[in-house]
Amino acid sequence: MLNFTPLARPLFARYGAATARIATPADTERVQRGVLAWLLRQGRGTEFGRSHRFDALAGERDFAAAVPLTEYEAIRPLVMRMVAGERDVLWPGRCRRFAQSSGTSGGKSKYIPVTDASLPRNHYRGGIETVAAYLPHVSHSRLFGGKSLILGGSFATELADVPQGVHVGDLSASLIDRINPAVNLFRVPSKDIALMADWSRKLPALAEAAMREDVTNISGVPSWFMTVLRTIMDMAGASTIHEVWPNLEVFFHGGIAFGPYRSQYEAICDTSKMHFMETYNASEGFFAVQDDPDVHAMRLLLDAGIFYEFIPINRLGEPDAATLTAWQVEPGRTYALVITSCNGLWRYIIGDTVRVVSTSPL
C-alpha cells in the first residue's frame, strides 16, 4: 500500500495549528464564549430551550442562572421521547442515534443522544485532533501507509420496540456506521465484522481479517484490545504483535486508565517502535487528547462543540454549587466536569473528575 502520510501531514497540521492558538486563558475565554453562544442559538427553538428562555440569555452567567445543573435521571424522560421519534426536544430536529452507556445509580442504562451535529463537530473532530497531536512527534511515521484496526461495538441494546431507523448501542458502532467511506480504505475490519454483536463470532472473524493486513495503528479500550491482540498472536503463532504487524507504531487508547495495562502491552510489543497516545473520549463527548507522548496530561478540546464548566471537588453534591468556566480554573485543583454539548446535554454532570495541570494551554 502506498504511504499517504506525507500527503496527510499538511492537512492534519492545520488542525494542530488551530488548536495551538488556544494557548492562554484569554484564548480559552474567547473560544468558549463563542461555543456557548452557538449552542444557545441552536437550542433556542427546542422544547428545552424555550422552557429555559435561551433567547433571552446573554452569556455564561445568565446561562448558569437559568439552567440548573443536571444529572441523567432528570433528563431521562426527555431522552426517551427522542428515542421514540419526537423532534426538537433537547436538540433541533430528530435524533436517530443513541449511545447506550453504563448504568446510573438506579441500575438503568443511559442513552446519550448522538446528533448529526455532534458526529462531525465533536466525535470525528476528536479523532482528527488525536492524529494531529501525534504526527508532529514522529517524523518517520507511516501511519497512512497501512491500515487502522479500530475496535468497535455493536447496536445491541436492552431497549425493546426501538423505532425503525433509530440506532441504539455502543457509540463506536455509530462512529463506524457513519464514517466517511474514504476512511474505509485505511481501516480494518469490514463494517459487517466490526458491527457484529456476538463476540464469540466477532473475535475470530476480526482476528482473521486483521492479521492479514499491514496494520500501522490501533484504537480502542486497553482491556478489550489486549484480548484481541492475544487472539491474533495465538492464531499467527507469534510471541509479539510486531511479528504480525512489523509496521505497527501507535496505540490510541481511552475509556479506562492505561497505567495498569502498560506493562502488558510493552511485553508483547517492540517498544522501540511503539507509541501510546491517550484520549479522553466518552459516550457524552470527545473531550481531550494527549498532545505529547512523554507528558501524561491531555489537552482539552475547546472548540469542538462543547462548553465546559467545573465544580470544585469540595462543593460537589451541593444543590447550589457554583461552577467555574474553563478560563477560571486553577492548576493543581481537582474539579467535577460539567458539559453543555451539541448532543443536547445542557449543564450535564457527567460523573468524572479531572485535575487541572496547566491553564496555558488547558
Short mmCIF file of C-alpha atoms in Angstrom, two decimals:
data_model
loop_
_atom_site.label_atom_id
_atom_site.label_comp_id
_atom_site.label_asym_id
_atom_site.label_seq_id
_atom_site.Cartn_x
_atom_site.Cartn_y
_atom_site.Cartn_z
CA MET A 1 0.00 0.00 0.00
CA LEU A 2 1.27 3.47 -0.86
CA ASN A 3 2.30 5.62 2.09
CA PHE A 4 -0.06 8.60 2.08
CA THR A 5 1.33 10.03 5.34
CA PRO A 6 3.38 12.80 3.65
CA LEU A 7 0.21 13.97 1.87
CA ALA A 8 -1.85 13.79 5.06
CA ARG A 9 0.60 15.70 7.26
CA PRO A 10 -0.26 19.22 5.97
CA LEU A 11 -3.99 18.56 6.38
CA PHE A 12 -3.62 17.48 10.00
CA ALA A 13 -1.09 20.23 10.68
CA ARG A 14 -3.82 22.79 10.03
CA TYR A 15 -5.89 21.37 12.87
CA GLY A 16 -2.85 21.24 15.12
CA ALA A 17 -2.01 24.86 14.37
CA ALA A 18 -5.58 25.99 15.11
CA THR A 19 -5.56 24.11 18.42
CA ALA A 20 -2.16 25.54 19.34
CA ARG A 21 -3.53 29.07 19.01
CA ILE A 22 -5.81 28.42 22.02
CA ALA A 23 -2.85 28.78 24.35
CA THR A 24 -3.85 31.11 27.20
CA PRO A 25 -6.85 31.65 29.49
CA ALA A 26 -7.75 34.68 27.35
CA ASP A 27 -7.84 32.45 24.24
CA THR A 28 -9.87 29.89 26.17
CA GLU A 29 -12.40 32.55 27.17
CA ARG A 30 -12.76 33.87 23.62
CA VAL A 31 -13.28 30.41 22.11
CA GLN A 32 -15.54 29.05 24.84
CA ARG A 33 -17.80 32.13 24.83
CA GLY A 34 -18.23 31.59 21.09
CA VAL A 35 -19.09 27.93 21.58
CA LEU A 36 -21.72 28.75 24.21
CA ALA A 37 -23.28 31.44 22.02
CA TRP A 38 -23.54 28.96 19.14
CA LEU A 39 -25.06 26.28 21.35
CA LEU A 40 -27.69 28.67 22.71
CA ARG A 41 -28.63 29.77 19.19
CA GLN A 42 -29.03 26.16 18.11
CA GLY A 43 -31.06 25.23 21.18
CA ARG A 44 -33.43 28.18 21.43
CA GLY A 45 -36.11 26.53 19.26
CA THR A 46 -36.13 23.27 21.20
CA GLU A 47 -38.55 22.43 23.97
CA PHE A 48 -35.70 22.68 26.49
CA GLY A 49 -34.50 25.98 25.05
CA ARG A 50 -37.96 27.54 25.09
CA SER A 51 -38.66 26.46 28.66
CA HIS A 52 -35.35 27.96 29.83
CA ARG A 53 -35.64 31.14 27.73
CA PHE A 54 -32.47 30.63 25.69
CA ASP A 55 -33.47 33.57 23.51
CA ALA A 56 -33.03 35.91 26.50
CA LEU A 57 -29.64 34.61 27.70
CA ALA A 58 -26.58 36.77 27.08
CA GLY A 59 -23.67 34.71 28.37
CA GLU A 60 -22.40 32.15 30.84
CA ARG A 61 -23.79 33.93 33.92
CA ASP A 62 -27.30 34.15 32.52
CA PHE A 63 -27.00 30.55 31.35
CA ALA A 64 -25.93 29.28 34.79
CA ALA A 65 -28.76 31.23 36.46
CA ALA A 66 -31.41 29.93 34.05
CA VAL A 67 -30.41 26.27 33.70
CA PRO A 68 -29.84 24.06 36.76
CA LEU A 69 -27.02 21.53 36.92
CA THR A 70 -28.42 18.27 35.60
CA GLU A 71 -27.81 14.56 36.05
CA TYR A 72 -29.12 11.88 33.73
CA GLU A 73 -32.22 10.83 35.63
CA ALA A 74 -33.57 14.38 35.33
CA ILE A 75 -33.50 14.21 31.53
CA ARG A 76 -34.24 10.52 31.01
CA PRO A 77 -37.93 11.17 30.13
CA LEU A 78 -36.88 13.76 27.53
CA VAL A 79 -34.30 11.41 26.00
CA MET A 80 -36.78 8.54 25.80
CA ARG A 81 -39.18 10.82 23.94
CA MET A 82 -36.35 11.49 21.49
CA VAL A 83 -35.73 7.75 21.09
CA ALA A 84 -39.45 7.38 20.32
CA GLY A 85 -39.08 9.88 17.48
CA GLU A 86 -40.04 13.29 18.87
CA ARG A 87 -38.30 16.28 17.32
CA ASP A 88 -36.83 19.43 18.84
CA VAL A 89 -36.74 18.15 22.42
CA LEU A 90 -33.15 18.69 23.62
CA TRP A 91 -31.57 19.43 20.23
CA PRO A 92 -33.04 20.67 16.92
CA GLY A 93 -34.56 18.08 14.61
CA ARG A 94 -34.89 14.36 15.13
CA CYS A 95 -32.06 12.33 16.65
CA ARG A 96 -31.75 8.82 15.23
CA ARG A 97 -28.67 7.56 17.12
CA PHE A 98 -28.16 6.97 20.83
CA ALA A 99 -25.11 5.69 22.67
CA GLN A 100 -26.03 3.13 25.32
CA SER A 101 -23.77 3.85 28.26
CA SER A 102 -23.12 2.36 31.68
CA GLY A 103 -25.93 2.41 34.20
CA THR A 104 -26.82 5.10 36.68
CA SER A 105 -27.07 4.54 40.42
CA GLY A 106 -30.54 3.18 39.75
CA GLY A 107 -29.07 0.40 37.62
CA LYS A 108 -30.60 1.57 34.35
CA SER A 109 -28.55 2.19 31.24
CA LYS A 110 -28.16 5.72 29.91
CA TYR A 111 -28.99 6.60 26.31
CA ILE A 112 -26.94 9.54 25.15
CA PRO A 113 -28.11 11.35 22.01
CA VAL A 114 -25.63 11.23 19.13
CA THR A 115 -26.85 14.06 16.94
CA ASP A 116 -25.97 14.96 13.37
CA ALA A 117 -24.12 17.94 14.84
CA SER A 118 -22.12 16.02 17.44
CA LEU A 119 -20.67 13.50 15.00
CA PRO A 120 -18.65 15.94 12.85
CA ARG A 121 -18.16 18.74 15.38
CA ASN A 122 -17.09 16.56 18.27
CA HIS A 123 -16.65 12.81 17.88
CA TYR A 124 -14.94 12.74 14.48
CA ARG A 125 -13.19 16.00 15.26
CA GLY A 126 -11.64 14.33 18.29
CA GLY A 127 -10.21 11.60 16.09
CA ILE A 128 -8.71 14.19 13.77
CA GLU A 129 -7.21 16.09 16.70
CA THR A 130 -5.69 12.86 18.02
CA VAL A 131 -3.82 12.22 14.78
CA ALA A 132 -2.90 15.92 14.53
CA ALA A 133 -1.36 15.71 18.01
CA TYR A 134 0.56 12.53 17.19
CA LEU A 135 2.18 13.21 13.82
CA PRO A 136 4.46 16.13 14.85
CA HIS A 137 6.18 13.87 17.38
CA VAL A 138 7.00 11.05 14.93
CA SER A 139 8.87 12.37 11.91
CA HIS A 140 9.26 8.89 10.39
CA SER A 141 5.59 7.93 10.78
CA ARG A 142 3.91 5.94 8.01
CA LEU A 143 0.52 5.99 9.75
CA PHE A 144 -1.32 6.19 6.42
CA GLY A 145 0.91 3.62 4.77
CA GLY A 146 -1.19 0.80 6.18
CA LYS A 147 -4.44 0.10 7.98
CA SER A 148 -6.07 1.19 11.24
CA LEU A 149 -7.56 -1.52 13.42
CA ILE A 150 -10.46 0.19 15.17
CA LEU A 151 -12.17 -1.90 17.82
CA GLY A 152 -15.88 -1.15 17.84
CA GLY A 153 -19.04 -2.36 19.49
CA SER A 154 -22.48 -3.07 18.08
CA PHE A 155 -26.07 -1.88 18.00
CA ALA A 156 -27.16 -4.47 20.55
CA THR A 157 -29.49 -2.79 23.03
CA GLU A 158 -31.62 -3.57 26.06
CA LEU A 159 -34.46 -1.41 24.70
CA ALA A 160 -37.50 -3.03 23.18
CA ASP A 161 -39.57 -1.53 20.38
CA VAL A 162 -36.88 0.78 19.01
CA PRO A 163 -38.46 2.64 16.07
CA GLN A 164 -37.32 1.75 12.57
CA GLY A 165 -34.35 3.83 11.51
CA VAL A 166 -33.23 4.52 15.08
CA HIS A 167 -29.89 3.02 16.17
CA VAL A 168 -29.18 2.37 19.85
CA GLY A 169 -25.96 0.74 21.02
CA ASP A 170 -22.29 1.43 21.55
CA LEU A 171 -21.06 4.86 20.49
CA SER A 172 -18.30 3.19 18.48
CA ALA A 173 -20.93 1.39 16.39
CA SER A 174 -22.44 4.70 15.29
CA LEU A 175 -18.99 6.12 14.57
CA ILE A 176 -18.08 3.16 12.36
CA ASP A 177 -21.51 3.07 10.71
CA ARG A 178 -21.42 6.77 9.75
CA ILE A 179 -17.73 7.13 8.95
CA ASN A 180 -16.68 8.72 5.66
CA PRO A 181 -16.46 5.85 3.12
CA ALA A 182 -12.98 7.03 2.13
CA VAL A 183 -11.75 6.16 5.62
CA ASN A 184 -12.64 2.51 4.98
CA LEU A 185 -9.67 2.34 2.62
CA PHE A 186 -7.45 2.74 5.68
CA ARG A 187 -9.29 0.68 8.29
CA VAL A 188 -9.94 -2.93 9.19
CA PRO A 189 -12.10 -4.98 9.70
CA SER A 190 -15.02 -4.52 7.34
CA LYS A 191 -18.15 -2.84 8.67
CA ASP A 192 -20.02 -6.17 8.68
CA ILE A 193 -17.48 -7.68 11.06
CA ALA A 194 -16.96 -4.52 13.11
CA LEU A 195 -20.68 -4.26 13.95
CA MET A 196 -21.24 -7.91 14.90
CA ALA A 197 -22.98 -8.22 18.26
CA ASP A 198 -21.92 -11.80 19.08
CA TRP A 199 -18.32 -11.60 20.37
CA SER A 200 -17.85 -15.37 20.12
CA ARG A 201 -18.18 -14.96 16.34
CA LYS A 202 -16.81 -11.46 16.07
CA LEU A 203 -13.46 -12.03 17.77
CA PRO A 204 -12.16 -14.81 15.47
CA ALA A 205 -13.55 -13.06 12.38
CA LEU A 206 -11.91 -9.78 13.39
CA ALA A 207 -8.60 -11.50 14.16
CA GLU A 208 -8.63 -13.42 10.88
CA ALA A 209 -9.30 -10.25 8.87
CA ALA A 210 -6.79 -8.08 10.72
CA MET A 211 -3.81 -10.44 10.84
CA ARG A 212 -3.57 -10.44 7.04
CA GLU A 213 -3.32 -6.64 6.81
CA ASP A 214 -0.43 -4.21 7.27
CA VAL A 215 -1.74 -2.56 10.45
CA THR A 216 0.11 0.61 11.47
CA ASN A 217 -2.16 1.84 14.27
CA ILE A 218 -4.80 0.52 16.65
CA SER A 219 -7.58 2.32 18.53
CA GLY A 220 -9.73 1.16 21.41
CA VAL A 221 -10.11 0.37 25.10
CA PRO A 222 -6.95 -1.25 26.58
CA SER A 223 -8.73 -4.12 28.36
CA TRP A 224 -10.68 -5.30 25.31
CA PHE A 225 -7.81 -4.73 22.92
CA MET A 226 -5.44 -6.96 24.88
CA THR A 227 -7.82 -9.86 24.31
CA VAL A 228 -7.91 -9.10 20.57
CA LEU A 229 -4.13 -8.83 20.26
CA ARG A 230 -3.50 -12.06 22.15
CA THR A 231 -6.03 -13.85 19.94
CA ILE A 232 -4.27 -12.59 16.82
CA MET A 233 -0.85 -13.60 18.17
CA ASP A 234 -2.14 -17.09 19.00
CA MET A 235 -3.64 -17.52 15.54
CA ALA A 236 -0.41 -16.32 13.92
CA GLY A 237 1.86 -18.33 16.21
CA ALA A 238 3.66 -15.11 17.20
CA SER A 239 5.20 -14.12 20.53
CA THR A 240 4.90 -10.36 19.90
CA ILE A 241 2.39 -8.33 17.94
CA HIS A 242 5.20 -6.80 15.85
CA GLU A 243 5.87 -10.23 14.41
CA VAL A 244 2.38 -9.98 12.91
CA TRP A 245 2.46 -6.26 12.09
CA PRO A 246 6.06 -5.06 11.68
CA ASN A 247 4.88 -1.51 10.91
CA LEU A 248 2.61 -1.07 13.94
CA GLU A 249 3.61 2.24 15.52
CA VAL A 250 0.89 3.59 17.82
CA PHE A 251 -1.99 2.64 20.10
CA PHE A 252 -4.62 5.40 20.51
CA HIS A 253 -6.32 4.31 23.70
CA GLY A 254 -9.04 5.60 26.00
CA GLY A 255 -12.03 4.69 28.13
CA ILE A 256 -10.08 3.45 31.15
CA ALA A 257 -6.74 4.21 32.77
CA PHE A 258 -3.83 2.79 30.79
CA GLY A 259 -1.39 2.51 33.71
CA PRO A 260 -2.44 -0.98 34.87
CA TYR A 261 -2.10 -2.30 31.29
CA ARG A 262 1.10 -0.60 30.12
CA SER A 263 3.43 -3.40 31.21
CA GLN A 264 1.23 -5.98 29.46
CA TYR A 265 1.39 -4.04 26.21
CA GLU A 266 5.10 -3.44 26.46
CA ALA A 267 5.58 -7.19 26.97
CA ILE A 268 4.03 -8.00 23.58
CA CYS A 269 5.40 -5.02 21.62
CA ASP A 270 8.72 -3.89 20.21
CA THR A 271 8.95 -0.83 22.46
CA SER A 272 11.47 0.82 20.14
CA LYS A 273 8.70 1.11 17.53
CA MET A 274 5.61 1.62 19.66
CA HIS A 275 3.96 4.81 20.89
CA PHE A 276 0.95 5.18 23.19
CA MET A 277 -1.42 8.17 22.98
CA GLU A 278 -4.32 8.65 25.40
CA THR A 279 -7.70 10.15 24.56
CA TYR A 280 -10.50 11.33 26.84
CA ASN A 281 -13.41 10.01 24.83
CA ALA A 282 -16.79 9.10 26.33
CA SER A 283 -20.31 8.43 25.12
CA GLU A 284 -21.14 12.01 26.12
CA GLY A 285 -18.36 13.52 24.02
CA PHE A 286 -14.74 13.61 22.94
CA PHE A 287 -13.12 15.94 25.46
CA ALA A 288 -9.33 15.85 25.31
CA VAL A 289 -6.24 14.34 23.69
CA GLN A 290 -2.70 13.71 24.86
CA ASP A 291 -0.64 16.09 22.74
CA ASP A 292 2.80 14.87 23.83
CA PRO A 293 3.63 11.14 24.15
CA ASP A 294 6.01 11.95 27.01
CA VAL A 295 3.50 14.00 29.05
CA HIS A 296 0.53 12.21 30.60
CA ALA A 297 -1.77 15.25 30.70
CA MET A 298 -4.36 15.73 27.96
CA ARG A 299 -5.29 18.97 26.24
CA LEU A 300 -8.94 19.97 26.41
CA LEU A 301 -10.65 20.40 23.03
CA LEU A 302 -12.16 23.85 23.49
CA ASP A 303 -13.71 24.46 20.06
CA ALA A 304 -15.32 21.07 19.43
CA GLY A 305 -18.98 21.80 20.17
CA ILE A 306 -18.78 21.60 23.98
CA PHE A 307 -18.93 24.35 26.61
CA TYR A 308 -17.24 23.26 29.83
CA GLU A 309 -17.90 24.10 33.46
CA PHE A 310 -16.11 22.83 36.54
CA ILE A 311 -17.34 22.24 40.10
CA PRO A 312 -14.63 22.42 42.80
CA ILE A 313 -14.47 18.94 44.26
CA ASN A 314 -15.22 20.18 47.79
CA ARG A 315 -18.53 21.64 46.53
CA LEU A 316 -19.67 18.57 44.63
CA GLY A 317 -23.11 17.43 45.73
CA GLU A 318 -24.25 20.82 46.95
CA PRO A 319 -27.52 21.75 45.20
CA ASP A 320 -26.41 25.35 44.66
CA ALA A 321 -22.76 24.62 43.88
CA ALA A 322 -21.20 27.43 41.88
CA THR A 323 -19.27 26.42 38.78
CA LEU A 324 -16.15 27.84 37.19
CA THR A 325 -15.65 28.28 33.46
CA ALA A 326 -12.70 26.83 31.55
CA TRP A 327 -10.87 30.16 31.79
CA GLN A 328 -11.34 30.39 35.57
CA VAL A 329 -9.92 27.06 36.74
CA GLU A 330 -6.59 26.85 38.57
CA PRO A 331 -3.64 24.46 38.15
CA GLY A 332 -3.35 21.81 40.82
CA ARG A 333 -7.08 21.78 41.59
CA THR A 334 -9.49 18.90 41.08
CA TYR A 335 -12.97 19.51 39.65
CA ALA A 336 -16.10 17.63 38.64
CA LEU A 337 -16.72 18.10 34.94
CA VAL A 338 -19.94 19.66 33.61
CA ILE A 339 -20.70 19.86 29.87
CA THR A 340 -23.10 21.63 27.59
CA SER A 341 -22.87 19.95 24.23
CA CYS A 342 -24.21 19.77 20.69
CA ASN A 343 -25.76 16.40 21.55
CA GLY A 344 -28.40 18.16 23.66
CA LEU A 345 -26.85 17.81 27.11
CA TRP A 346 -27.27 21.13 28.96
CA ARG A 347 -25.16 21.73 32.11
CA TYR A 348 -24.81 17.98 32.43
CA ILE A 349 -22.72 16.47 35.25
CA ILE A 350 -21.05 13.53 33.53
CA GLY A 351 -19.71 11.90 36.70
CA ASP A 352 -15.97 12.35 36.05
CA THR A 353 -13.41 14.35 37.97
CA VAL A 354 -10.37 15.98 36.38
CA ARG A 355 -7.22 17.58 37.74
CA VAL A 356 -6.01 20.72 36.03
CA VAL A 357 -2.28 20.55 35.35
CA SER A 358 -1.91 23.71 33.26
CA THR A 359 -4.09 26.57 32.02
CA SER A 360 -1.68 27.73 29.27
CA PRO A 361 -2.79 25.60 27.47
CA LEU A 362 -5.62 23.99 29.39
#
